[in-house]
Coordinates of C-alpha atoms in Angstrom, one line a residue:
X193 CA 0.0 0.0 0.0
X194 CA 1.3 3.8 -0.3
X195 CA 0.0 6.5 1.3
X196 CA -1.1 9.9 0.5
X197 CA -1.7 13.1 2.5
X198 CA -4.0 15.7 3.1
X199 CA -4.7 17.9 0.2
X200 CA -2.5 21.0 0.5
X201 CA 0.6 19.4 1.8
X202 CA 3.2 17.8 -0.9
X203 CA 2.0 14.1 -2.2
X204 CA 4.3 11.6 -0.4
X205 CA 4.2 7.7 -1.4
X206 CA 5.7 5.5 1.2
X207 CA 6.3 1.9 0.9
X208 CA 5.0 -0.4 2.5
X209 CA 8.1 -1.6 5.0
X210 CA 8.5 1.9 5.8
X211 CA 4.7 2.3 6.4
X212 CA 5.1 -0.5 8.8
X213 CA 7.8 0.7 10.4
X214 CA 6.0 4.5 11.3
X215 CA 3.0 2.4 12.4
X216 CA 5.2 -0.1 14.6
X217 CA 6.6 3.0 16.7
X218 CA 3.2 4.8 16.9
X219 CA 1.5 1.6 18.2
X220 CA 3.7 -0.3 20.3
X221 CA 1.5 -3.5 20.1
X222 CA 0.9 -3.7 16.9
X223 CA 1.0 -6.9 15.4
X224 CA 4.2 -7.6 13.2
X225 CA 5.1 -11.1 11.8
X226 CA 8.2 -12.2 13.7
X227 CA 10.5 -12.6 10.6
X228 CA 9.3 -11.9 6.5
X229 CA 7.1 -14.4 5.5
X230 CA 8.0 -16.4 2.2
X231 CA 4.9 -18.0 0.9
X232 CA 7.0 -19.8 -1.7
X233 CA 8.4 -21.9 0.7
X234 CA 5.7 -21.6 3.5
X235 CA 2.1 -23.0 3.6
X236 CA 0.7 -19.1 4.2
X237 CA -3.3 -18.8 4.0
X238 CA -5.2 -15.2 3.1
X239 CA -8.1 -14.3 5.2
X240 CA -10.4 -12.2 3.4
X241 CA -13.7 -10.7 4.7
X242 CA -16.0 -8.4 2.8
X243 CA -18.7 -5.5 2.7
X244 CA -17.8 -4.0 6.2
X245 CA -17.1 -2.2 8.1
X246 CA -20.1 -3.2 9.8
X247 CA -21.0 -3.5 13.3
X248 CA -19.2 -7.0 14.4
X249 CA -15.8 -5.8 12.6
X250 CA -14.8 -4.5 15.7
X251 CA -14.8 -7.6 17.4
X252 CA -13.5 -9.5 14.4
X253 CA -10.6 -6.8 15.3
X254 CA -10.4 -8.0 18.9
X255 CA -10.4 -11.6 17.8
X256 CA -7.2 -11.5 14.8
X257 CA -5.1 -9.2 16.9
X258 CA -5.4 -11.6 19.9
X259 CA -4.0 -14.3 17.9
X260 CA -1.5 -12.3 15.9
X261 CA -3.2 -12.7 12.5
X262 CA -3.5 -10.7 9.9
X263 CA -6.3 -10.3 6.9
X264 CA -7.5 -8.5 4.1
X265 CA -10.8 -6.6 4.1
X266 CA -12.3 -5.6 0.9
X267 CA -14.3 -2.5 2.1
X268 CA -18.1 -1.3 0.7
X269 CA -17.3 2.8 0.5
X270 CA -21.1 3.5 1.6
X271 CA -20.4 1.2 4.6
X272 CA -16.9 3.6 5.3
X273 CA -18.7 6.5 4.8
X274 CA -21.2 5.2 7.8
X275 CA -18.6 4.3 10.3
X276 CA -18.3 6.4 13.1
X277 CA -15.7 3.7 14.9
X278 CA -12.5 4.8 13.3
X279 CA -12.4 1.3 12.0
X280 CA -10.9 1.4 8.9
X281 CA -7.7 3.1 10.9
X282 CA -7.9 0.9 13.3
X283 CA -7.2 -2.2 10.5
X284 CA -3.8 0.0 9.2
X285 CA -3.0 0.4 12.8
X286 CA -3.4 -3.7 12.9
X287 CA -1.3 -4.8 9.6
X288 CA -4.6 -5.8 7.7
X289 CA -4.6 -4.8 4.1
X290 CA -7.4 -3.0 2.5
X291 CA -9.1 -3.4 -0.6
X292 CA -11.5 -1.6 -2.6
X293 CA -14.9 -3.4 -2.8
X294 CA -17.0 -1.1 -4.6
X295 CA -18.9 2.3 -3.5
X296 CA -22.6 0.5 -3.1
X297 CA -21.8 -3.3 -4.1
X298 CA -22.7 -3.1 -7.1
X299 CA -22.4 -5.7 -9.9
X300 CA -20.2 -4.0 -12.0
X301 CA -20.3 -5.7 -14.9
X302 CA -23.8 -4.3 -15.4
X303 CA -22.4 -0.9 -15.7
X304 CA -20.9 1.1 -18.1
X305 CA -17.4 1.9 -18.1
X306 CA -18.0 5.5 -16.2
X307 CA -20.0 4.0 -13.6
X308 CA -17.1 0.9 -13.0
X309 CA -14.5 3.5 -12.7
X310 CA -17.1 5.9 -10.4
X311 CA -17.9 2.9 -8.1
X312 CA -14.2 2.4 -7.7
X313 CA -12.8 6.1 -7.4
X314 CA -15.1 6.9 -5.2
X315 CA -14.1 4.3 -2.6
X316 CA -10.6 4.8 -3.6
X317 CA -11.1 8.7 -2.4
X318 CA -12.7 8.4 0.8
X319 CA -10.5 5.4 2.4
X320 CA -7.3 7.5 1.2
X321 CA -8.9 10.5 3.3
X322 CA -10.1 8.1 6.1
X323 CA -6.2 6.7 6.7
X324 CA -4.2 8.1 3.8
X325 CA -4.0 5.1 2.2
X326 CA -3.9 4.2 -1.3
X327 CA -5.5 0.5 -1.9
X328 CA -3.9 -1.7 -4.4
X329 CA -6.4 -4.4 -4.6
X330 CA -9.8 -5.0 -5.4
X331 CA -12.3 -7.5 -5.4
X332 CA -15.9 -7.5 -7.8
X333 CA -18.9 -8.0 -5.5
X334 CA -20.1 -11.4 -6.2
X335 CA -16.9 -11.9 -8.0
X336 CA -18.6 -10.5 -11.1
X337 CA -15.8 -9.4 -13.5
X338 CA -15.2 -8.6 -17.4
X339 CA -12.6 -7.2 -19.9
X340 CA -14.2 -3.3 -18.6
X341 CA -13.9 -4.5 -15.3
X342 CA -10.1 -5.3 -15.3
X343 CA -9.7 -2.4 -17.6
X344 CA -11.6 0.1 -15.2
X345 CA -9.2 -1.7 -12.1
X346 CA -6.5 -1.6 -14.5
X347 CA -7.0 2.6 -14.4
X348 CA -7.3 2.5 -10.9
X349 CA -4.3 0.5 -10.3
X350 CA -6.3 -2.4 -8.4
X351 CA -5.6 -5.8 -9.3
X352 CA -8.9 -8.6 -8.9
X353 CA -8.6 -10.4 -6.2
X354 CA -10.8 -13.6 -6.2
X355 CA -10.5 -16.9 -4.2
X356 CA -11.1 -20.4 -4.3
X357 CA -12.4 -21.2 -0.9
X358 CA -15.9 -20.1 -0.6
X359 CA -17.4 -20.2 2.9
X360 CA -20.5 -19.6 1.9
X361 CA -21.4 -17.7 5.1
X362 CA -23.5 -15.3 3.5
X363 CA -26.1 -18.2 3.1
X364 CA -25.8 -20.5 6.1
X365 CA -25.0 -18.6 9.2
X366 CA -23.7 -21.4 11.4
X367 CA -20.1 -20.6 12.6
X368 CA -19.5 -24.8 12.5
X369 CA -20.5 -24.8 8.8
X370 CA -17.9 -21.7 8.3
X371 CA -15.4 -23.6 10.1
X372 CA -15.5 -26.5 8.6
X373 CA -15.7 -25.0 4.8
X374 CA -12.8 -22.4 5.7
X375 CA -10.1 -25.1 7.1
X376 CA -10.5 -26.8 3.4
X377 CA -7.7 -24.2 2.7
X378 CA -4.7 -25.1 1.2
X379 CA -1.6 -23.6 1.1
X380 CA -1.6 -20.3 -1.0
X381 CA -5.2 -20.3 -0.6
X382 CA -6.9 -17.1 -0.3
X383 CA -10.5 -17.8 1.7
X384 CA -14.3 -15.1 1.2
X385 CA -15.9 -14.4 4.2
X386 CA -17.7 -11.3 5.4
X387 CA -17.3 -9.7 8.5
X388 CA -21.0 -8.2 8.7
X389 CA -22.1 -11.7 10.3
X390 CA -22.0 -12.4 13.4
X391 CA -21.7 -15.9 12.9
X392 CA -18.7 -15.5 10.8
X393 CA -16.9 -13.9 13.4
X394 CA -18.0 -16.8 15.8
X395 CA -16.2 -18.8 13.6
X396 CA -12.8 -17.4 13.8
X397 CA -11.3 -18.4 16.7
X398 CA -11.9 -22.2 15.8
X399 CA -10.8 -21.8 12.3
X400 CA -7.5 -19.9 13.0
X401 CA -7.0 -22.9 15.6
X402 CA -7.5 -25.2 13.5
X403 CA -5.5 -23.6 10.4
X404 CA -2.7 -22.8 13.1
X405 CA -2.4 -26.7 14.0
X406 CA -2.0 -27.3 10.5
X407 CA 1.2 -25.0 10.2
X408 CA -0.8 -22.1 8.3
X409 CA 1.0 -18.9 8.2
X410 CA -1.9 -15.9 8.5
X411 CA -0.6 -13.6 5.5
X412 CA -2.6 -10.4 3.7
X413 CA -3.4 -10.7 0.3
X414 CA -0.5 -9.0 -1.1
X415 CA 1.9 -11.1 1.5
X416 CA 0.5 -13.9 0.1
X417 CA 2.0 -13.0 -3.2
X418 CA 5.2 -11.5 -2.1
X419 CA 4.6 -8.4 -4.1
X420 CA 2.6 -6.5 -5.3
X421 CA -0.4 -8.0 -6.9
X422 CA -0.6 -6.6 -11.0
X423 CA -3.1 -3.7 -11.6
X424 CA -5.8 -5.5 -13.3
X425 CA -5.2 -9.2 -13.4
X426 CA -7.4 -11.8 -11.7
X427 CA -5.7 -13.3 -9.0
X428 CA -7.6 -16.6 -7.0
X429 CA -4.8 -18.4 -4.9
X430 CA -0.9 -18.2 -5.1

């Protein structure tokens, strides 16, 4: 991720070890991995969890930092523009990685090419201004993508992130039946859920046990890939 600043001061993009670094000194608990993470030659899992913030994300929060992990959260700008929690800074503060999710979840593939790049720029604008941080990945709501799409996220500079282990939690709210469908990951899998269900968050603790037994490393997104993800390619496990 880079970073801008406030409108008025000069632009300033910062990388993201030395963004880690600020954030490390600023928050003395923050939760860094102990030594870089190569996913090459580790079994490293991405946690994803969409359309927040919402009102459980806070706990999901409380949960990950407990146990050290991190995640990516592909955020709904609508739902930002609603918070009044200071979540989204409190996920930078964490390590999570944010990604663009749309500005109303829309299907984007029934848009045109303006209102692709609208939904996009629009939540690209106010989760820069909300933690001064530029997102580098995206993901289509319902995974809904097309040659506009990746061009419009191409613009942007987003790559499409997908995944291949779907929870399903959207449709049965049981945090056993999340468990069970999330610890099918593999390594270099990156795994949908969405943090505004409660039962989804239930879940974690016993998934994140169960993936730590199994000698999972908890990476974000673009951890997972050990650089930065391409600006409009489709990405659904390492």
């Amino acid at each position: 991720m880079t970073v801008r600043v406030e409108e008025g001061r000069p632009a300033v993009r910062m990388a993201p070890e030395e963004l880690a670094k600020r954030l490390s000194g600023m928050q003395p608990h923050w939760p860094r991995p102990k030594a870089e993470i190569n996913c090459a030659k580790r079994k490293c899992v991405a946690l994803t969890f969409d359309d927040g913030p919402g009102d459980y994300t806070a706990g999901l929060l409380d949960l990950l930092r407990e146990r050290g992990v991190r995640a990516t959260f592909f955020v709904v700008g609508q739902m930002v523009a609603a918070d009044r929690h200071h979540t989204l800074q409190r996920m930078v503060q964490d390590g999570h990685e944010l990604g663009n999710h749309s500005w109303s979840h829309a299907q984007l593939t029934g848009l045109s090419s303006d209102g692709i790049r609208a939904e996009l720029a629009r939540t690209q604008d106010i989760v820069a201004d909300r933690t001064g941080v530029e997102m580098q990945v995206m993901r289509p709501p319902y995974g809904s993508t097309d040659g506009r799409v990746a061009t419009e996220s191409r613009r942007e500079g987003l790559a499409q992130i997908l995944w291949n282990v779907d929870t399903l939690d959207w449709r049965d709210r049981v945090a056993s039946v999340v468990t069970r469908r999330a610890v099918q990951a593999g390594p270099g899998s990156i795994v949908l859920m969405h943090d505004i269900h409660r039962s989804t968050v239930a879940a974690v603790p016993s998934l994140v046990a169960s993936l730590s037994r199994r000698g999972f490393d908890f990476v974000t997104v673009s951890e997972l890939y050990g650089k930065r993800p391409a600006p409009g390619r489709k990405y659904t496990e390492r």
